[in-house]
């Protein structure tokens, strides 16, 4: 991490010819449980991970916004007065989209100075670990500081989500930015996506002798196109037909009635969301009452529900989950939006290397590309470094 901060300082100087006024960073996240529940006003239980986006920021005397990064060979420039979602393209839509979204949440963009930003990140892209939310959250906390906006973290999460929805064009929920902004070391963020109330929940993985392993299948996905928006539309249709504001209001006991009212596909989409909300609540209670070793079945059930009812898994994710389950994991599931990305496995520390070998073997046997398997730890959320 300190290496990346030094690198960012050096690259900032090289790019802009001055020292940054400060360094800020924000983590990616992994979702322990609660998938596709956030935009249904439901519950999620993600945690911030020890992979971060780091940025250097310097204020300017004029109104230019300039952004550069370690992952694209270009310097993007825009005048603050021209900032609008229509003028934003490619990777720079993430940082500049946040500057625009702050204006929508009360910042007086006519009165603030321009900035130079250089960004680097070790959050893998396209793995379902929210590399985009990490950029958004790092930029949001940095601009909140230097523009003296005094917005709270809940609002900054909404800012990041607005940037993602309008500047990037992905119709995603509030989970990723919330995790990146509210995360705490060794803890998960239990978020009620309707009220945006959150609670920090002890994970206790280390005390229980467990590690959380990510298996990044390398199958890349984008939520700006395709299946994600379709699933969201099915959920909205289900809510409309059941005459509720959101699927949050439907409980497991309402499912028999829902089955009579909905076509098979819509019913299964609804059943996933409803049972997944319940699994989040059960996971929180189980963590508190019985500890991390007791949540495995809930993780497994979540995966089944995504594979069979929500239909967002792919063969590589199913193979990763099955292989983990057969090689010591106490629970495993795909994580994130689906259609690619990563699976997680909660596994005793002593079984991690055996799992890595088994995963490599299984993927080779099926002719799939080599996945990247690594341990993540729950880390602190975004802030000034
Ligand atoms: C993506 C979105 C989140 C959430 C998950 C699915 O990560 O960005 O808002 O909807 O998918 O749980």
Short mmCIF file of C-alpha atoms and ligand atoms in Angstrom, two decimals:
data_model
loop_
_atom_site.label_atom_id
_atom_site.label_comp_id
_atom_site.label_asym_id
_atom_site.label_seq_id
_atom_site.Cartn_x
_atom_site.Cartn_y
_atom_site.Cartn_z
CA UNK A 1 0.00 0.00 0.00
CA UNK A 2 2.64 2.52 0.97
CA UNK A 3 4.35 1.57 -2.29
CA UNK A 4 1.27 2.50 -4.23
CA UNK A 5 1.02 5.83 -2.37
CA UNK A 6 4.65 6.62 -3.25
CA UNK A 7 4.02 5.61 -6.83
CA UNK A 8 0.93 7.83 -7.02
CA UNK A 9 2.90 10.81 -5.63
CA UNK A 10 5.64 10.24 -8.19
CA UNK A 11 3.23 9.79 -11.11
CA UNK A 12 1.23 12.84 -10.01
CA UNK A 13 4.42 14.91 -10.10
CA UNK A 14 5.45 13.49 -13.48
CA UNK A 15 1.99 14.19 -14.96
CA UNK A 16 1.13 17.57 -13.47
CA UNK A 17 4.54 18.99 -12.48
CA UNK A 18 3.64 19.62 -8.82
CA UNK A 19 3.14 17.71 -5.56
CA UNK A 20 -0.43 16.54 -4.77
CA UNK A 21 -2.13 18.37 -1.90
CA UNK A 22 -2.97 15.00 -0.36
CA UNK A 23 -3.49 11.28 -0.87
CA UNK A 24 -6.85 9.55 -0.39
CA UNK A 25 -7.84 5.93 -0.86
CA UNK A 26 -10.90 3.69 -0.91
CA UNK A 27 -11.25 -0.10 -0.93
CA UNK A 28 -13.03 -2.50 -3.22
CA UNK A 29 -15.61 -4.71 -1.57
CA UNK A 30 -16.75 -8.27 -1.49
CA UNK A 31 -20.33 -9.14 -0.72
CA UNK A 32 -20.61 -11.86 1.91
CA UNK A 33 -24.33 -12.29 1.25
CA UNK A 34 -27.33 -10.33 -0.07
CA UNK A 35 -27.16 -10.33 -3.88
CA UNK A 36 -29.47 -8.23 -6.07
CA UNK A 37 -31.29 -7.18 -2.93
CA UNK A 38 -29.96 -3.60 -2.77
CA UNK A 39 -32.06 -2.13 -5.59
CA UNK A 40 -35.06 -3.98 -4.13
CA UNK A 41 -34.75 -1.91 -0.92
CA UNK A 42 -33.51 -5.02 0.90
CA UNK A 43 -30.55 -6.05 3.05
CA UNK A 44 -26.89 -6.62 2.18
CA UNK A 45 -23.81 -7.72 4.14
CA UNK A 46 -20.67 -6.70 2.22
CA UNK A 47 -17.24 -5.83 3.55
CA UNK A 48 -14.47 -3.56 2.34
CA UNK A 49 -11.35 -5.50 1.28
CA UNK A 50 -7.62 -4.96 1.52
CA UNK A 51 -7.37 -3.92 -2.14
CA UNK A 52 -7.59 -0.18 -2.72
CA UNK A 53 -7.78 2.67 -5.16
CA UNK A 54 -5.28 5.36 -4.22
CA UNK A 55 -5.35 8.90 -5.60
CA UNK A 56 -3.37 12.08 -5.35
CA UNK A 57 -5.29 15.32 -5.66
CA UNK A 58 -4.15 18.92 -6.04
CA UNK A 59 -6.47 21.91 -6.25
CA UNK A 60 -5.96 24.34 -9.13
CA UNK A 61 -6.30 28.10 -9.33
CA UNK A 62 -8.56 27.85 -12.38
CA UNK A 63 -11.65 25.76 -13.17
CA UNK A 64 -10.00 22.95 -15.13
CA UNK A 65 -10.52 19.34 -14.10
CA UNK A 66 -7.66 17.06 -15.14
CA UNK A 67 -7.58 13.33 -14.43
CA UNK A 68 -4.95 10.74 -15.24
CA UNK A 69 -4.47 7.17 -14.11
CA UNK A 70 -2.11 4.23 -14.10
CA UNK A 71 -4.61 2.20 -16.15
CA UNK A 72 -5.09 4.44 -19.20
CA UNK A 73 -2.50 6.24 -21.22
CA UNK A 74 -4.34 9.55 -21.44
CA UNK A 75 -4.89 12.78 -19.58
CA UNK A 76 -8.54 13.83 -19.64
CA UNK A 77 -9.34 17.53 -19.27
CA UNK A 78 -12.67 19.26 -18.85
CA UNK A 79 -13.76 22.70 -17.72
CA UNK A 80 -15.94 22.59 -14.58
CA UNK A 81 -18.59 24.60 -16.44
CA UNK A 82 -18.88 21.80 -19.03
CA UNK A 83 -19.35 19.04 -16.46
CA UNK A 84 -22.41 16.94 -17.37
CA UNK A 85 -22.98 13.19 -17.75
CA UNK A 86 -23.20 13.62 -21.54
CA UNK A 87 -19.64 14.92 -21.71
CA UNK A 88 -18.13 12.00 -19.82
CA UNK A 89 -16.71 8.91 -21.47
CA UNK A 90 -14.53 5.89 -20.68
CA UNK A 91 -12.73 5.46 -17.36
CA UNK A 92 -12.74 9.21 -16.60
CA UNK A 93 -16.56 9.07 -16.28
CA UNK A 94 -15.98 7.54 -12.81
CA UNK A 95 -13.93 10.36 -11.21
CA UNK A 96 -15.52 13.21 -13.18
CA UNK A 97 -18.98 11.70 -12.71
CA UNK A 98 -18.47 12.00 -8.97
CA UNK A 99 -17.57 15.70 -9.29
CA UNK A 100 -20.80 16.20 -11.27
CA UNK A 101 -22.88 14.12 -8.80
CA UNK A 102 -21.58 16.20 -5.86
CA UNK A 103 -23.17 19.17 -7.61
CA UNK A 104 -26.48 17.27 -7.66
CA UNK A 105 -26.12 16.74 -3.90
CA UNK A 106 -25.61 20.35 -2.94
CA UNK A 107 -22.03 21.30 -3.87
CA UNK A 108 -21.96 24.71 -5.54
CA UNK A 109 -19.99 23.81 -8.65
CA UNK A 110 -19.97 27.45 -9.76
CA UNK A 111 -17.89 28.35 -6.70
CA UNK A 112 -15.35 25.51 -6.33
CA UNK A 113 -11.85 25.39 -7.84
CA UNK A 114 -10.68 22.85 -10.40
CA UNK A 115 -8.37 19.92 -9.60
CA UNK A 116 -5.72 17.54 -10.86
CA UNK A 117 -6.14 13.88 -9.90
CA UNK A 118 -3.90 10.87 -10.49
CA UNK A 119 -5.39 7.43 -9.74
CA UNK A 120 -3.92 3.98 -9.24
CA UNK A 121 -5.60 0.83 -7.95
CA UNK A 122 -4.95 -2.78 -7.04
CA UNK A 123 -8.62 -3.74 -7.04
CA UNK A 124 -8.98 -6.23 -9.90
CA UNK A 125 -11.23 -4.90 -12.68
CA UNK A 126 -14.22 -6.95 -13.81
CA UNK A 127 -13.94 -9.40 -10.93
CA UNK A 128 -17.08 -8.27 -9.11
CA UNK A 129 -14.99 -6.60 -6.41
CA UNK A 130 -16.23 -3.07 -7.14
CA UNK A 131 -13.17 -1.48 -8.66
CA UNK A 132 -15.52 1.25 -9.89
CA UNK A 133 -17.02 1.99 -6.47
CA UNK A 134 -13.46 2.18 -5.11
CA UNK A 135 -12.65 4.99 -7.57
CA UNK A 136 -15.94 6.76 -6.90
CA UNK A 137 -15.56 6.58 -3.13
CA UNK A 138 -11.93 7.74 -3.16
CA UNK A 139 -12.85 10.74 -5.32
CA UNK A 140 -15.96 11.46 -3.22
CA UNK A 141 -14.06 11.60 0.10
CA UNK A 142 -11.22 13.61 -1.46
CA UNK A 143 -13.50 16.26 -2.99
CA UNK A 144 -15.65 16.33 0.15
CA UNK A 145 -12.46 17.31 2.03
CA UNK A 146 -10.88 19.78 -0.36
CA UNK A 147 -14.15 21.46 -1.39
CA UNK A 148 -15.20 21.60 2.32
CA UNK A 149 -18.60 20.06 1.62
CA UNK A 150 -19.19 18.30 4.97
CA UNK A 151 -21.36 15.61 3.40
CA UNK A 152 -21.80 12.47 5.51
CA UNK A 153 -20.82 9.03 4.24
CA UNK A 154 -24.36 7.98 3.48
CA UNK A 155 -24.67 10.96 1.14
CA UNK A 156 -21.26 10.27 -0.40
CA UNK A 157 -22.44 6.72 -1.17
CA UNK A 158 -25.48 8.19 -2.96
CA UNK A 159 -23.12 10.50 -4.86
CA UNK A 160 -21.05 7.54 -6.05
CA UNK A 161 -24.18 5.62 -7.03
CA UNK A 162 -25.52 8.60 -8.98
CA UNK A 163 -22.23 8.88 -10.86
CA UNK A 164 -22.38 5.16 -11.69
CA UNK A 165 -26.05 5.33 -12.77
CA UNK A 166 -25.94 8.54 -14.79
CA UNK A 167 -22.34 9.17 -15.85
CA UNK A 168 -21.30 5.54 -16.42
CA UNK A 169 -24.78 4.28 -17.26
CA UNK A 170 -24.90 1.18 -15.05
CA UNK A 171 -28.26 0.85 -13.20
CA UNK A 172 -26.62 -0.46 -10.00
CA UNK A 173 -27.72 -0.19 -6.36
CA UNK A 174 -26.22 1.42 -3.28
CA UNK A 175 -24.28 -1.54 -1.86
CA UNK A 176 -20.81 -1.12 -3.36
CA UNK A 177 -20.23 2.53 -2.50
CA UNK A 178 -21.67 1.98 1.00
CA UNK A 179 -19.25 -0.86 1.67
CA UNK A 180 -16.30 1.12 0.35
CA UNK A 181 -17.18 4.15 2.48
CA UNK A 182 -18.40 2.47 5.68
CA UNK A 183 -16.16 -0.61 5.91
CA UNK A 184 -14.20 -1.41 9.07
CA UNK A 185 -11.29 -3.84 9.56
CA UNK A 186 -12.47 -7.38 10.44
CA UNK A 187 -16.10 -6.33 10.12
CA UNK A 188 -18.95 -6.37 7.61
CA UNK A 189 -21.42 -3.59 6.88
CA UNK A 190 -25.01 -4.68 7.49
CA UNK A 191 -26.99 -2.22 5.40
CA UNK A 192 -30.72 -1.68 5.15
CA UNK A 193 -30.95 -0.34 1.61
CA UNK A 194 -34.38 1.24 2.24
CA UNK A 195 -33.49 3.43 5.24
CA UNK A 196 -29.73 3.37 4.54
CA UNK A 197 -29.20 2.61 8.23
CA UNK A 198 -26.09 0.54 8.69
CA UNK A 199 -24.52 -1.50 11.44
CA UNK A 200 -20.97 -2.77 11.75
CA UNK A 201 -20.94 -6.54 12.35
CA UNK A 202 -17.91 -8.44 13.67
CA UNK A 203 -16.93 -11.14 11.23
CA UNK A 204 -14.59 -12.98 13.57
CA UNK A 205 -12.97 -14.91 10.70
CA UNK A 206 -9.47 -14.80 12.18
CA UNK A 207 -10.62 -15.91 15.62
CA UNK A 208 -12.52 -18.77 13.98
CA UNK A 209 -9.40 -19.80 12.00
CA UNK A 210 -11.09 -18.98 8.70
CA UNK A 211 -10.08 -17.14 5.53
CA UNK A 212 -12.25 -15.66 2.84
CA UNK A 213 -10.91 -16.73 -0.53
CA UNK A 214 -11.78 -14.99 -3.80
CA UNK A 215 -11.80 -17.08 -6.93
CA UNK A 216 -11.74 -14.61 -9.81
CA UNK A 217 -12.89 -16.63 -12.81
CA UNK A 218 -11.56 -14.05 -15.27
CA UNK A 219 -14.93 -14.11 -17.04
CA UNK A 220 -15.56 -10.41 -17.38
CA UNK A 221 -18.94 -8.78 -17.13
CA UNK A 222 -20.40 -5.31 -17.45
CA UNK A 223 -23.46 -4.07 -15.62
CA UNK A 224 -23.97 -1.21 -18.06
CA UNK A 225 -25.31 -3.72 -20.59
CA UNK A 226 -27.45 -6.84 -20.59
CA UNK A 227 -28.46 -9.18 -17.83
CA UNK A 228 -28.14 -6.93 -14.81
CA UNK A 229 -30.70 -4.42 -16.11
CA UNK A 230 -32.96 -7.26 -17.21
CA UNK A 231 -32.97 -8.77 -13.71
CA UNK A 232 -33.70 -5.39 -12.25
CA UNK A 233 -36.65 -4.98 -14.62
CA UNK A 234 -38.02 -8.44 -13.63
CA UNK A 235 -37.90 -7.43 -9.97
CA UNK A 236 -39.75 -4.21 -10.72
CA UNK A 237 -42.36 -6.14 -12.69
CA UNK A 238 -42.76 -8.60 -9.79
CA UNK A 239 -43.25 -5.75 -7.32
CA UNK A 240 -45.83 -4.10 -9.59
CA UNK A 241 -47.81 -7.31 -10.05
CA UNK A 242 -47.73 -7.99 -6.31
CA UNK A 243 -48.79 -4.38 -5.71
CA UNK A 244 -45.93 -3.48 -3.39
CA UNK A 245 -43.55 -0.55 -3.50
CA UNK A 246 -40.54 -2.88 -3.60
CA UNK A 247 -39.78 -6.59 -3.10
CA UNK A 248 -38.51 -5.70 0.37
CA UNK A 249 -42.14 -5.78 1.43
CA UNK A 250 -42.61 -9.40 0.37
CA UNK A 251 -41.69 -12.08 2.91
CA UNK A 252 -41.09 -15.81 2.68
CA UNK A 253 -44.64 -16.50 3.91
CA UNK A 254 -46.06 -14.47 0.97
CA UNK A 255 -44.38 -16.73 -1.61
CA UNK A 256 -47.23 -19.25 -2.09
CA UNK A 257 -49.58 -16.38 -2.98
CA UNK A 258 -46.92 -14.87 -5.29
CA UNK A 259 -46.61 -18.16 -7.13
CA UNK A 260 -50.29 -17.94 -8.09
CA UNK A 261 -50.00 -14.38 -9.31
CA UNK A 262 -46.75 -14.46 -11.29
CA UNK A 263 -45.41 -16.27 -14.34
CA UNK A 264 -42.73 -18.84 -13.57
CA UNK A 265 -39.71 -16.71 -14.45
CA UNK A 266 -40.89 -13.63 -12.56
CA UNK A 267 -41.82 -15.81 -9.59
CA UNK A 268 -38.34 -17.31 -9.44
CA UNK A 269 -36.71 -13.87 -9.66
CA UNK A 270 -38.93 -12.72 -6.80
CA UNK A 271 -38.25 -15.86 -4.77
CA UNK A 272 -34.52 -15.27 -5.02
CA UNK A 273 -34.80 -11.72 -3.70
CA UNK A 274 -37.21 -12.63 -0.92
CA UNK A 275 -35.26 -15.63 0.33
CA UNK A 276 -31.94 -13.78 -0.06
CA UNK A 277 -33.18 -10.96 2.17
CA UNK A 278 -34.07 -13.57 4.77
CA UNK A 279 -30.63 -15.19 4.39
CA UNK A 280 -28.92 -11.86 5.11
CA UNK A 281 -30.92 -11.49 8.32
CA UNK A 282 -30.17 -15.12 9.23
CA UNK A 283 -26.46 -14.63 8.51
CA UNK A 284 -26.25 -11.60 10.80
CA UNK A 285 -28.06 -13.45 13.58
CA UNK A 286 -25.94 -16.59 13.09
CA UNK A 287 -22.67 -14.62 13.13
CA UNK A 288 -23.73 -13.03 16.42
CA UNK A 289 -25.05 -16.16 18.09
CA UNK A 290 -22.87 -18.94 16.74
CA UNK A 291 -19.91 -17.36 14.96
CA UNK A 292 -18.52 -17.51 11.43
CA UNK A 293 -18.22 -21.30 11.26
CA UNK A 294 -22.00 -21.55 11.35
CA UNK A 295 -22.85 -19.48 8.24
CA UNK A 296 -21.69 -21.95 5.56
CA UNK A 297 -25.12 -23.36 4.70
CA UNK A 298 -26.49 -19.86 4.15
CA UNK A 299 -23.71 -19.09 1.65
CA UNK A 300 -24.34 -22.37 -0.19
CA UNK A 301 -28.10 -21.71 -0.30
CA UNK A 302 -27.48 -18.22 -1.68
CA UNK A 303 -25.50 -19.68 -4.56
CA UNK A 304 -28.19 -22.24 -5.37
CA UNK A 305 -30.77 -19.49 -5.43
CA UNK A 306 -28.68 -17.39 -7.83
CA UNK A 307 -27.97 -20.36 -10.06
CA UNK A 308 -31.49 -21.76 -10.23
CA UNK A 309 -33.91 -18.91 -9.49
CA UNK A 310 -32.12 -15.71 -10.47
CA UNK A 311 -30.03 -17.42 -13.18
CA UNK A 312 -27.02 -15.13 -13.00
CA UNK A 313 -24.29 -17.72 -12.50
CA UNK A 314 -22.05 -19.10 -15.26
CA UNK A 315 -20.31 -22.49 -15.59
CA UNK A 316 -16.99 -21.13 -14.31
CA UNK A 317 -18.64 -19.73 -11.15
CA UNK A 318 -20.53 -22.99 -10.53
CA UNK A 319 -17.32 -24.96 -10.93
CA UNK A 320 -15.47 -22.65 -8.53
CA UNK A 321 -18.21 -23.02 -5.94
CA UNK A 322 -18.49 -26.82 -6.27
CA UNK A 323 -14.73 -27.27 -6.16
CA UNK A 324 -14.51 -25.11 -3.04
CA UNK A 325 -17.29 -27.05 -1.36
CA UNK A 326 -15.51 -30.34 -2.10
CA UNK A 327 -12.16 -29.05 -0.84
CA UNK A 328 -12.80 -27.91 2.68
CA UNK A 329 -14.88 -24.72 2.28
CA UNK A 330 -17.59 -24.42 4.89
CA UNK A 331 -19.59 -22.33 2.41
CA UNK A 332 -19.18 -20.85 -1.07
CA UNK A 333 -21.13 -18.70 -3.50
CA UNK A 334 -20.72 -16.42 -6.47
CA UNK A 335 -20.51 -12.79 -5.37
CA UNK A 336 -21.47 -9.49 -7.01
CA UNK A 337 -23.75 -8.88 -9.95
CA UNK A 338 -23.08 -12.18 -11.73
CA UNK A 339 -22.64 -13.22 -15.38
CA UNK A 340 -18.93 -13.60 -14.61
CA UNK A 341 -16.64 -12.17 -11.97
CA UNK A 342 -15.74 -13.97 -8.78
CA UNK A 343 -16.87 -16.58 -6.29
CA UNK A 344 -16.06 -16.57 -2.58
CA UNK A 345 -15.23 -19.47 -0.32
CA UNK A 346 -15.09 -19.36 3.47
CA UNK A 347 -12.50 -21.93 4.40
CA UNK A 348 -10.28 -23.01 7.33
CA UNK A 349 -6.87 -21.31 6.98
CA UNK A 350 -5.06 -24.63 6.69
CA UNK A 351 -7.09 -25.57 3.59
CA UNK A 352 -6.37 -22.46 1.50
CA UNK A 353 -3.45 -23.85 -0.51
CA UNK A 354 -5.22 -27.14 -1.13
CA UNK A 355 -8.18 -25.16 -2.48
CA UNK A 356 -5.94 -23.13 -4.80
CA UNK A 357 -4.46 -26.28 -6.28
CA UNK A 358 -7.88 -27.93 -6.65
CA UNK A 359 -9.35 -24.88 -8.37
CA UNK A 360 -6.47 -24.66 -10.86
CA UNK A 361 -6.83 -28.38 -11.60
CA UNK A 362 -10.61 -28.26 -12.04
CA UNK A 363 -10.46 -25.23 -14.36
CA UNK A 364 -7.72 -26.83 -16.48
CA UNK A 365 -9.72 -30.05 -16.70
CA UNK A 366 -12.76 -28.16 -18.00
CA UNK A 367 -10.69 -26.18 -20.50
CA UNK A 368 -11.45 -22.88 -18.71
CA UNK A 369 -8.86 -20.08 -18.43
CA UNK A 370 -6.75 -20.04 -15.24
CA UNK A 371 -8.58 -18.26 -12.42
CA UNK A 372 -6.91 -16.03 -9.86
CA UNK A 373 -7.40 -17.35 -6.33
CA UNK A 374 -6.45 -15.17 -3.37
CA UNK A 375 -7.30 -14.36 0.23
CA UNK A 376 -8.88 -11.03 1.20
CA UNK A 377 -9.29 -9.50 4.64
CA UNK A 378 -11.95 -7.05 5.79
CA UNK A 379 -10.42 -3.56 5.78
CA UNK A 380 -11.22 0.02 6.71
CA UNK A 381 -13.29 2.19 4.39
CA UNK A 382 -12.33 5.25 2.37
CA UNK A 383 -10.35 8.11 3.85
CA UNK A 384 -7.38 10.44 3.67
CA UNK A 385 -4.09 8.57 3.99
C1 LIG B 1 -23.41 -5.07 -8.52
C2 LIG B 1 -24.09 -3.73 -8.22
C3 LIG B 1 -24.65 -3.70 -6.80
C4 LIG B 1 -25.51 -4.93 -6.53
C5 LIG B 1 -24.78 -6.20 -6.96
C6 LIG B 1 -25.65 -7.43 -6.83
O1 LIG B 1 -22.29 -5.21 -7.73
O2 LIG B 1 -23.17 -2.68 -8.37
O3 LIG B 1 -25.37 -2.52 -6.60
O4 LIG B 1 -26.76 -4.81 -7.14
O5 LIG B 1 -24.31 -6.12 -8.29
O6 LIG B 1 -25.91 -7.71 -5.52
#
